[in-house]
XYZ file of C-alpha atoms in Angstrom:
579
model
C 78.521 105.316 95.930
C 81.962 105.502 94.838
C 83.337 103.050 98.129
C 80.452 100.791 96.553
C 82.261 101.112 92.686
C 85.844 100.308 95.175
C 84.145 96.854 96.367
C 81.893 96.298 93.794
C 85.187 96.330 91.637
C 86.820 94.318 93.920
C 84.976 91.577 93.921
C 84.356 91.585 90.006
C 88.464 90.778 89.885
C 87.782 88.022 91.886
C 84.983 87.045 89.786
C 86.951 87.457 86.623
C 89.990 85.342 88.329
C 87.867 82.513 87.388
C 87.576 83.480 83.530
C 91.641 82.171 83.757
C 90.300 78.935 85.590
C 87.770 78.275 83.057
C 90.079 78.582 79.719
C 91.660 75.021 81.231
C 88.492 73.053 80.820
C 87.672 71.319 77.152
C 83.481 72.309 77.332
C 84.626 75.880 77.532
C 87.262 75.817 74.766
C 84.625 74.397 72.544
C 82.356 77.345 73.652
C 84.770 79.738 72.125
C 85.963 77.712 69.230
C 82.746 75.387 67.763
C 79.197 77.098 66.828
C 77.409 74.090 68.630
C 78.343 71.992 71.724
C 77.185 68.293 72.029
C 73.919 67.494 74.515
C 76.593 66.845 77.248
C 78.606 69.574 76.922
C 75.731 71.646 76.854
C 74.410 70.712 79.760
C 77.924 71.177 81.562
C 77.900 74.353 80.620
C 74.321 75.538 81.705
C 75.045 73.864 84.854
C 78.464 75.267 85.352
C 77.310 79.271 84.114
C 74.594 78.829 86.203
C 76.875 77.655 89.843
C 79.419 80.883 88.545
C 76.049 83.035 88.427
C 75.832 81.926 92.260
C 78.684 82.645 93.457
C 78.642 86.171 91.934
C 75.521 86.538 93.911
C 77.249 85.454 97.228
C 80.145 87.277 96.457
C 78.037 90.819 96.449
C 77.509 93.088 99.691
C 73.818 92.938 101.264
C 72.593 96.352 101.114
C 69.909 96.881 104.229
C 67.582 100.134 102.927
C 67.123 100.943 106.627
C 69.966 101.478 108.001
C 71.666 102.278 104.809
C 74.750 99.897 105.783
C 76.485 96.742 104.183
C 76.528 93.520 104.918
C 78.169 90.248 104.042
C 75.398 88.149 102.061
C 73.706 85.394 104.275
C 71.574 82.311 103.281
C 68.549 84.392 103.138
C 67.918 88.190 103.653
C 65.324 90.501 105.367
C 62.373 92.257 103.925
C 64.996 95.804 103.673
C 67.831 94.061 102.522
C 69.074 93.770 98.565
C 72.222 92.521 96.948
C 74.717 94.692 95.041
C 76.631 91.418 93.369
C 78.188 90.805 89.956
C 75.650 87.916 89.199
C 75.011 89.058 85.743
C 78.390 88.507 84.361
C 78.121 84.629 84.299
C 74.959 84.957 82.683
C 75.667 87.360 80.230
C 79.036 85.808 79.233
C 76.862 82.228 79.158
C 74.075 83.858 76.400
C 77.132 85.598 74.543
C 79.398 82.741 73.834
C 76.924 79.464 73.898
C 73.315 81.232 72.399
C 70.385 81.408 73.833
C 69.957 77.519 75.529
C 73.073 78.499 77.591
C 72.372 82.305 78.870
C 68.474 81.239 79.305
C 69.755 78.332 81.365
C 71.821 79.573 83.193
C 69.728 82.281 83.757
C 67.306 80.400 85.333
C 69.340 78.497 87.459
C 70.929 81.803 89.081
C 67.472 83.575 88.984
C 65.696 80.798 91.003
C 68.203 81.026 93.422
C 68.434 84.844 93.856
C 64.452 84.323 94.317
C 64.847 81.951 96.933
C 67.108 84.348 98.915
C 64.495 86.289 99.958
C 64.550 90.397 100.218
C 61.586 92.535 98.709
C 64.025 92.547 95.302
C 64.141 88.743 95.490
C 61.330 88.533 92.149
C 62.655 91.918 89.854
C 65.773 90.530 90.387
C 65.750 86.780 89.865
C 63.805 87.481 87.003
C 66.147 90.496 85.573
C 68.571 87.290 85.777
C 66.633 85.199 83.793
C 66.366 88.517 81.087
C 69.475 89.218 81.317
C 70.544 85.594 79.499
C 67.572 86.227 77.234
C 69.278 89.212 76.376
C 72.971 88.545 75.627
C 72.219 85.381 73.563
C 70.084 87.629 71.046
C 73.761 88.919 70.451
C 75.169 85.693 70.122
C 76.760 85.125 66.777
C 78.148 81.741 65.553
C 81.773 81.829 64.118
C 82.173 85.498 65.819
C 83.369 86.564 68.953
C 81.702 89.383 71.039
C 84.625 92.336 71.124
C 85.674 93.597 75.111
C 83.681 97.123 74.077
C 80.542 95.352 72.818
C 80.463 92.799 76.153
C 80.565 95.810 78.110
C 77.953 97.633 76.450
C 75.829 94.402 76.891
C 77.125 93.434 80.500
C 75.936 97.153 81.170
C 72.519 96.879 79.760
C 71.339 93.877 81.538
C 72.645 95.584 84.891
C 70.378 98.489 83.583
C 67.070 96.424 83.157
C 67.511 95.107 86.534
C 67.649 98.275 88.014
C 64.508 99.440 86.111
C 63.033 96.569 86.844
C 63.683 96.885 90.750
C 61.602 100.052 90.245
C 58.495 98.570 88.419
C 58.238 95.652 90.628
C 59.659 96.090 94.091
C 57.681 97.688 96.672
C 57.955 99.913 98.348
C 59.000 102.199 95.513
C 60.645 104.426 98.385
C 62.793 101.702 99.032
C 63.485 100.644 95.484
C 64.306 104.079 94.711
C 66.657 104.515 97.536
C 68.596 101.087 96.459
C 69.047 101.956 92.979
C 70.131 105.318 93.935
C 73.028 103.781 96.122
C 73.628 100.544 93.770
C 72.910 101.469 90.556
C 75.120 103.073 89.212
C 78.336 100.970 90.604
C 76.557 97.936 89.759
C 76.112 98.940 85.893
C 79.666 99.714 85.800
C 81.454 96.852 87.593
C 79.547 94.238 85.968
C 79.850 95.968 82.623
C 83.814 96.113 83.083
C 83.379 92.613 84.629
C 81.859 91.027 81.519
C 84.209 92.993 79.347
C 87.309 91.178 81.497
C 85.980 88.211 81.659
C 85.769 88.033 77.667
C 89.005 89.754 77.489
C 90.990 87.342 79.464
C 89.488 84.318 78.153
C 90.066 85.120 74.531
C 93.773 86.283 75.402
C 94.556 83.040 77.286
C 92.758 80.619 74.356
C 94.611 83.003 72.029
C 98.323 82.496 73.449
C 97.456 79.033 73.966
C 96.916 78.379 70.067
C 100.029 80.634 69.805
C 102.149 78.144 71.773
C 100.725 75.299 69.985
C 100.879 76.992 66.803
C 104.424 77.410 67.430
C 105.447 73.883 68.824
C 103.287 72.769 65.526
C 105.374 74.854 63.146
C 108.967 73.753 64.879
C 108.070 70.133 64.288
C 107.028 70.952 61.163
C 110.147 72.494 60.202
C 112.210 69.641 62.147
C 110.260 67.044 60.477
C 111.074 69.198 56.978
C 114.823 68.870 57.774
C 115.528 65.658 59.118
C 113.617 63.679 56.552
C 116.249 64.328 53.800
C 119.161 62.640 56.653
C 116.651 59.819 57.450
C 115.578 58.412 54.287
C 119.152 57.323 54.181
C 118.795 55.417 57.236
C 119.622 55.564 61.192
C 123.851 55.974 60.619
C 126.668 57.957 62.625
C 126.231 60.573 59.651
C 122.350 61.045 59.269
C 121.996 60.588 63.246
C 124.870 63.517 63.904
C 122.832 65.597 61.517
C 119.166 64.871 62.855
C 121.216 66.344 66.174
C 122.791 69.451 65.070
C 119.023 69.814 63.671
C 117.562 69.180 67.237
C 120.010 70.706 68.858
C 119.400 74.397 66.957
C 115.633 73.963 67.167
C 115.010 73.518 70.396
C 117.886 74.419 72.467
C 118.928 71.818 75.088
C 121.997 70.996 76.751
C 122.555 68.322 74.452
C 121.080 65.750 72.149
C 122.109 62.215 71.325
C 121.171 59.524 69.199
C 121.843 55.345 69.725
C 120.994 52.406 67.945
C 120.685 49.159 69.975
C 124.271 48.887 70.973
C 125.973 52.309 70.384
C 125.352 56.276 70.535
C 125.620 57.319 66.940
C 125.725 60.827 67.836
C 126.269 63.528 70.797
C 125.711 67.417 70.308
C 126.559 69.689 72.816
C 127.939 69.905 76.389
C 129.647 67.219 77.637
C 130.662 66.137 74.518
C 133.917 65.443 75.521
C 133.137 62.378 77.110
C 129.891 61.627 75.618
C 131.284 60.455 72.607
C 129.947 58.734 69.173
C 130.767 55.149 68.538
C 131.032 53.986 72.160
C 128.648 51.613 73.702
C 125.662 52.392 75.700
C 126.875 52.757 79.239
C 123.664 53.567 80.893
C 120.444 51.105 82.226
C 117.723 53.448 81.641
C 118.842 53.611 77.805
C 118.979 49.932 78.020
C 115.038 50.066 79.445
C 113.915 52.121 77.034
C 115.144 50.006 73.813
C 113.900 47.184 76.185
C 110.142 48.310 76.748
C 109.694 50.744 74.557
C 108.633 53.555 76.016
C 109.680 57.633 77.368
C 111.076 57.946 80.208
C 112.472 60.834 82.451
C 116.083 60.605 83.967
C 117.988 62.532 86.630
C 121.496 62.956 87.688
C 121.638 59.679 89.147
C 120.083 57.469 86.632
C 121.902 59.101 84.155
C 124.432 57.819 86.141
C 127.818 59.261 83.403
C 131.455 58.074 84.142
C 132.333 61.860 85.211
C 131.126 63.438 88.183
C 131.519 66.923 87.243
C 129.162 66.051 84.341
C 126.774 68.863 83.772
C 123.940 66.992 82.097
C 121.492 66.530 84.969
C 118.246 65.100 83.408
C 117.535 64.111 80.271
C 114.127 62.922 78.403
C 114.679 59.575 76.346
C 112.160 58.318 73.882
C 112.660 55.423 71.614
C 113.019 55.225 67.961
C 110.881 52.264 66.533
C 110.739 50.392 63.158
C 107.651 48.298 62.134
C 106.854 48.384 65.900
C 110.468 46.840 67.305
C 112.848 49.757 69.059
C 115.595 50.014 67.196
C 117.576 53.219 69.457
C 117.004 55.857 71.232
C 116.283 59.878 70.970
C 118.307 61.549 74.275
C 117.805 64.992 74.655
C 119.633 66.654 78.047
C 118.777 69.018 80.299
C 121.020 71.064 83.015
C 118.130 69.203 85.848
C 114.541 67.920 86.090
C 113.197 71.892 86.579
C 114.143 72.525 82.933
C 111.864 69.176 81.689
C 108.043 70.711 81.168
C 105.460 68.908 79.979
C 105.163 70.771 77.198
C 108.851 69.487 76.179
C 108.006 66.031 77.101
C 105.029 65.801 74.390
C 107.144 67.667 71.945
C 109.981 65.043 72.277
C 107.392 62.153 72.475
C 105.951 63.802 69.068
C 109.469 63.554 67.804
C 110.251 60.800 68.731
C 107.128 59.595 66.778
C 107.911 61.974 63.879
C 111.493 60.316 63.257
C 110.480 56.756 63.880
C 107.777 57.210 61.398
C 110.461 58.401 58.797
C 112.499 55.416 59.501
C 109.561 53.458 58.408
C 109.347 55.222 55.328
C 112.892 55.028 54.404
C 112.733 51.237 55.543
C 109.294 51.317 52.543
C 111.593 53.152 50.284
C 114.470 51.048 50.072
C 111.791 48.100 50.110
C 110.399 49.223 47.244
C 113.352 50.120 45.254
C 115.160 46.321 45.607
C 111.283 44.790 44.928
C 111.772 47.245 41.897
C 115.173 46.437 40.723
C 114.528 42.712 41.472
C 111.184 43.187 38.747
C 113.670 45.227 36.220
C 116.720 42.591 36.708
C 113.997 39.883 35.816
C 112.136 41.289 33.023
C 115.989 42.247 31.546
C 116.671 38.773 31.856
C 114.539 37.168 29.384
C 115.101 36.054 26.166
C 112.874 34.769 23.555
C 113.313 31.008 23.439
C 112.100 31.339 19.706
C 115.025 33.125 18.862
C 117.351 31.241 20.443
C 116.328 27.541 19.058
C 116.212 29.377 15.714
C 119.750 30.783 16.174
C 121.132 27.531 16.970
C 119.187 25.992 14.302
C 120.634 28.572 11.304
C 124.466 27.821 12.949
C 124.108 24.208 12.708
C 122.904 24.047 9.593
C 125.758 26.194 8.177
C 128.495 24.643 9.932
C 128.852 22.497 6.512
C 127.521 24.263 3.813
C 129.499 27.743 5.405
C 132.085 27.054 8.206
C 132.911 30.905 8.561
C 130.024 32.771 8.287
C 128.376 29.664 10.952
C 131.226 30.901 13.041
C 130.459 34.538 12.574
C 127.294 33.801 13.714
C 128.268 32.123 17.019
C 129.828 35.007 17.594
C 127.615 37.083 17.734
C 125.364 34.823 19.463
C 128.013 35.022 22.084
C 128.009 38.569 22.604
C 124.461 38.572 22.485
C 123.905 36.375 25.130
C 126.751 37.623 26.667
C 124.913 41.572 26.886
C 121.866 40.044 27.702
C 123.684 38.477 31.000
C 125.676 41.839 32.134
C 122.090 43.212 31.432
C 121.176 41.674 34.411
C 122.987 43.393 36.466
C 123.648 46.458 35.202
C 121.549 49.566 35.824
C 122.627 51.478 32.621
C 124.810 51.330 29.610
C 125.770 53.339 26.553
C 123.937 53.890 23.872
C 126.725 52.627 21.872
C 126.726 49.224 24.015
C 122.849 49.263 23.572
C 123.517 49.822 19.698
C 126.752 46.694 19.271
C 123.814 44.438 21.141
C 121.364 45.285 18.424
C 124.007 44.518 15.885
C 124.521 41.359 17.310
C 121.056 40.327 17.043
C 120.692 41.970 13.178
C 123.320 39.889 11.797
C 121.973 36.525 13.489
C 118.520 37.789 11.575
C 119.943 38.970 8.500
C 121.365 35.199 8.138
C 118.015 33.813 8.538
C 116.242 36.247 6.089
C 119.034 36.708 3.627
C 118.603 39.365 1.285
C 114.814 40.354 2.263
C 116.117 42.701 5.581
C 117.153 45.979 4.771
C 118.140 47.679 8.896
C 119.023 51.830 8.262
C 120.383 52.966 11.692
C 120.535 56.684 12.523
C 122.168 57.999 15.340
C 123.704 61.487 16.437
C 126.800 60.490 17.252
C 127.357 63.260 19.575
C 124.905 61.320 22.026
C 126.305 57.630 21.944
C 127.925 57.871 25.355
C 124.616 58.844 26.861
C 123.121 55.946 29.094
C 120.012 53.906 28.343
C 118.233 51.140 30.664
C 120.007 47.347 29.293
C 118.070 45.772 26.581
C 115.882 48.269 25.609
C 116.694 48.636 21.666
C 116.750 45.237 21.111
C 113.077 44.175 21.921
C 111.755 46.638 19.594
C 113.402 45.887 16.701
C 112.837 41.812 17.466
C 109.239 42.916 17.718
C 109.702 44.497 13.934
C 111.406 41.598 12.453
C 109.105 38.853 14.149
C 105.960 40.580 13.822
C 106.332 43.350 11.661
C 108.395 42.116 8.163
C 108.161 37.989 8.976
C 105.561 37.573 6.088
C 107.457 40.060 3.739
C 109.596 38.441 0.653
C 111.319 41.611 -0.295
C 111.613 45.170 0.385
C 111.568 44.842 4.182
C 112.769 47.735 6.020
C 113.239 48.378 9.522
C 114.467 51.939 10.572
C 116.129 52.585 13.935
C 116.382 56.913 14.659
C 118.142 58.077 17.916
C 118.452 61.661 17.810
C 119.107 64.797 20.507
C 115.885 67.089 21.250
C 118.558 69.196 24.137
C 117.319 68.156 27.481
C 116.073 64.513 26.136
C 116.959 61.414 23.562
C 114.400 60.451 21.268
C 114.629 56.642 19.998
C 112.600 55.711 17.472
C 111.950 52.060 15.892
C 109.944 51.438 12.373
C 109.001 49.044 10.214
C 107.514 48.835 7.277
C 105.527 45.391 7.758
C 102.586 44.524 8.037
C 101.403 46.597 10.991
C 98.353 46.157 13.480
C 94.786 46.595 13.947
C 93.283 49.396 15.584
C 91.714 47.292 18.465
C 94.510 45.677 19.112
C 96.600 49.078 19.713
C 95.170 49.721 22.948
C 96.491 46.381 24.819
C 99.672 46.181 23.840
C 102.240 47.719 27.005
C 99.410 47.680 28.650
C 99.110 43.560 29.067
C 100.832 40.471 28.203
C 99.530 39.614 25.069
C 100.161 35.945 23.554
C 100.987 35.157 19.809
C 101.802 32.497 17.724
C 105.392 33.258 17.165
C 106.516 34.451 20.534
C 105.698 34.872 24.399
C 103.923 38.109 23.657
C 106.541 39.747 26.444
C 108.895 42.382 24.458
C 106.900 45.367 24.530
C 105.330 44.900 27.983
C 108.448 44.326 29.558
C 110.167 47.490 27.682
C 107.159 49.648 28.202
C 107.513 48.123 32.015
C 110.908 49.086 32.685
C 110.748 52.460 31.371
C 108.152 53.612 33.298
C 109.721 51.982 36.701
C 112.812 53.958 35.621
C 111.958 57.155 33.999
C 107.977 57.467 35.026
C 105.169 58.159 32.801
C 107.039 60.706 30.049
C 108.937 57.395 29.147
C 106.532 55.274 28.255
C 106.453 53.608 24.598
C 104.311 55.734 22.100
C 103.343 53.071 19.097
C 101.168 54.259 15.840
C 100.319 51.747 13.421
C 98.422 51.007 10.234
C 97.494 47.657 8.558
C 99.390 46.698 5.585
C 101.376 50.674 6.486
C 103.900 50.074 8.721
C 104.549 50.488 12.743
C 106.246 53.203 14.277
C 107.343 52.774 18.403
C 108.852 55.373 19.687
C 109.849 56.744 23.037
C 111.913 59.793 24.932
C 114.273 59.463 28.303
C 116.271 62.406 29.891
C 119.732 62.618 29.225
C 122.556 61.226 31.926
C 122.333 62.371 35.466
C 118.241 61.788 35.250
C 116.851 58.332 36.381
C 118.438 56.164 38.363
């Protein structure tokens, strides 16, 4: 009995060496991962659990009752001969993992076949097999897996019921009790340990897999974390040397370069003395790869470097691509080809995907920031045509009646038009620019309204050097004077507040006109809005460029009541926030 446990054993290793076979093929992942496979995989694995449930049958010892020896197992047996094999593990393992379409088919596939065999065990056994799937899918459980302890205690069990069932069915009983005396109890433990293996190994292979990809996941997570920072500047000497000293610490190479089409931007590591940033591209398989595009492996001699005692003797070089077009290369070396896996090669390829795709959003980035200062620049740049006819109109008529005061007024009309032109290009100015530009306006308005416009400024002065997006101020109080007070013959007012709240300015802009009707709130920032005495631009545009520069907390805040008044008001952070 116990030389029967030694072989049994024995060939239950070999059995089991297939468990590390099997963790390679997709069907069988899915097995272990997904509660359901798809009518194909299914299939595969019936089919496939059924063939291992086979072999384990032709991998047993022949048992003849007779002469009480053991023999090799042959296409079919004699009427005294049984089979001590390991058949049940397939078919156990099958029911356990996939339910009870995969142990029950497989079960019948190895069961017919055991039948077919021959012996006087040939029907308790073949249909043991078929119980035996029945069995270990009733302890199938979706989203769990079956612990080594439980598989064994299962494995055990359906070695058990074959044995009984040798004894109810096969006759002679003398014989049947004779073989399970000799086979029964070796054959409940090996295939118990067997099926306990089996599970083992599979779930520790599967397992370190997802470790390794788990890990190669997380690095280019955290390379892809790093690097992004350096890229979004663009592919330069600088944010190329740092993606490298990135690379280089991650994963460990010999080196790791960086090119653009002409150049190497940056070299990290051995043979950095002569591999040096800022010369040209000396090599043809770097020139290939910007060429066509794609990965490709070099050795020592395509590599082909000025110095023979080099010691970079392989490299992997993928290309870096923008909007599809290779614009350089990723090089990472290697002491020879040995040192190249194929797990390195899809990490690199993934890089080399990862940092292209970076490039492509720094490319978007800096797209969308000149689209966005072009929009700024041109909303800055208008002026109200109204105004200015009406400016020119008020000079002319003054330059006989009042010769100064029309050439005060020109002036300021100077400076105003003046600001609104460096407005165009400038990103920010002071308050206390912002504020002069105002005044400029205010005293070509006060000329036209006389006595009627009363303008109370209020500012902290301790906050006139902060910085304010260009013609900002002077929209809203145009909007208070032409809209507001323009139907007012006295007592017009128009109040401009600009005080410190710590981390932010608040500006403020009232009048005291004739304000605006509640439906009417709603559209204005929102939309262009056309009226009689202007192009119905000012507030959109202001509204506009605050939010492109300072986001949503910026935007203008207006509360207004007819015949009461309108109060616009607004908050932006304090220098060194915004662009």
């Amino acid at each position: 009995m116990l030389d029967l446990l030694v072989i049994m054993l024995e060939r239950v290793g070999t059995i089991v060496a297939v468990a590390f076979i099997l963790t390679r093929f997709r069907f069988f992942k899915n097995m272990v991962h997904q509660d359901s496979l798809d009518r194909k995989q299914e299939m595969t694995a019936i089919l496939f659990f059924g063939f291992f449930g086979i072999i384990g049958t032709y991998f047993g010892v022949a048992f003849n009752t007779h002469t009480l020896h053991f023999n090799s197992v042959s296409i079919e047996l004699t009427t005294d001969e049984a089979i001590a094999n390991s058949r049940v593990i397939g078919i156990v393992v099958a029911g356990l993992l996939g339910g009870y379409r995969l142990g029950v088919g497989a079960g019948l596939i190895a069961g017919i076949h055991r039948m077919s065999l021959g012996g006087f065990t040939a029907i308790s056994c073949g249909v043991s097999t078929i119980i035996s799937g029945l069995l270990a899918s009733a302890f199938y459980k979706r989203g769990k897996h079956i612990k080594p302890l439980a598989a064994f205690g299962i494995g055990a069990f359906a070695e058990t019921i074959q044995m009984g069932l040798i004894l109810l069915i096969s006759e002679p009983f003398e014989k049947a009790l004779s073989l399970v005396q000799t086979i029964g109890l070796p054959m409940i433990l090996a295939n118990g340990i067997g099926t306990a293996l089996f599970l083992l190994i599979v779930y520790n292979v599967i397992s370190d897999q997802e470790k390794a990809t788990a890990i190669q996941a997380q690095k280019s997570l955290r390379i892809a974390d790093q690097t992004i920072g350096y890229l979004r500047k663009g592919m330069n000497s600088e944010t190329a040397l740092a993606v490298c000293n990135i690379l280089f610490r991650e994963l460990k190479p010999s080196a790791v370069a960086m090119t653009n089409k002409t150049d190497i931007l940056a070299h990290v590591g051995v043979a950095d003395d002569h591999h040096k940033a800022s010369s040209p591209l000396q090599t043809h398989i770097t020139k290939k790869v910007l060429q066509h595009g794609e990965l490709v492996i070099a050795n020592e001699e395509s590599i082909h470097c000025v110095r023979d005692d080099c010691p970079l003797g392989a490299a992997v070089i993928a290309p870096l691509k923008l909007r599809d077009e290779t614009i350089g290369t990723l090089k990472l070396y290697y002491p020879s080809e040995k040192a190249i896996t194929n797990v390195t090669i899809e990490l690199i390829a993934g890089l080399s995907s990862l940092l292209s795709n970076q490039l492509e959003i720094a490319e978007a980035d800096r797209s969308f920031q000149l689209a966005k200062d072009a929009e700024i620049k041109a909303l800055q740049a208008q002026i109200s045509p109204h105004f200015l006819f009406n400016s020119m109109n008020i000079i002319v008529s003054l330059i006989r009646t009042n010769p100064d005061e029309a050439r005060r007024l020109l002036t300021s009309l100077s400076y105003f038009l003046r600001q609104n032109l460096e407005g165009t290009t400038a990103e920010k100015v002071t308050l206390e620019q912002e504020l002069a530009h105002v005044e400029a306006y205010l005293k070509i308005e006060e000329a036209r309204f006389i006595d009627k416009l009363k303008v109370c400024i209020d500012v902290d002065p301790s906050i006139l050097q902060e910085t304010i997006p260009p013609l900002t101020l002077q929209p809203l109080v145009e909007n208070a004077i032409k809209h507001g007070i323009k139907d007012m013959e006295k007592n017009s007012i128009v109040q401009v507040m600009i005080q410190d709240e710590g981390d932010a300015i608040s500006i403020l802009v009232q009048d005291n006109g004739m304000g605006i009707v509640k439906e009417r709130l709603p559209l204005l920032c929102a939309h262009q809005i056309e009226s009689d005495t202007g192009t119905g631009m000012g507030l959109y545009n202001v509204n506009r460029r605050l939010l492109m520069t300072f986001g949503k907390q910026a935007a203008l805040h207006i509360e207004s009541e007819v015949e009461n008044g309108t109060e616009i008001s607004f908050r932006i952070p304090k220098m060194g926030v915004g662009i």
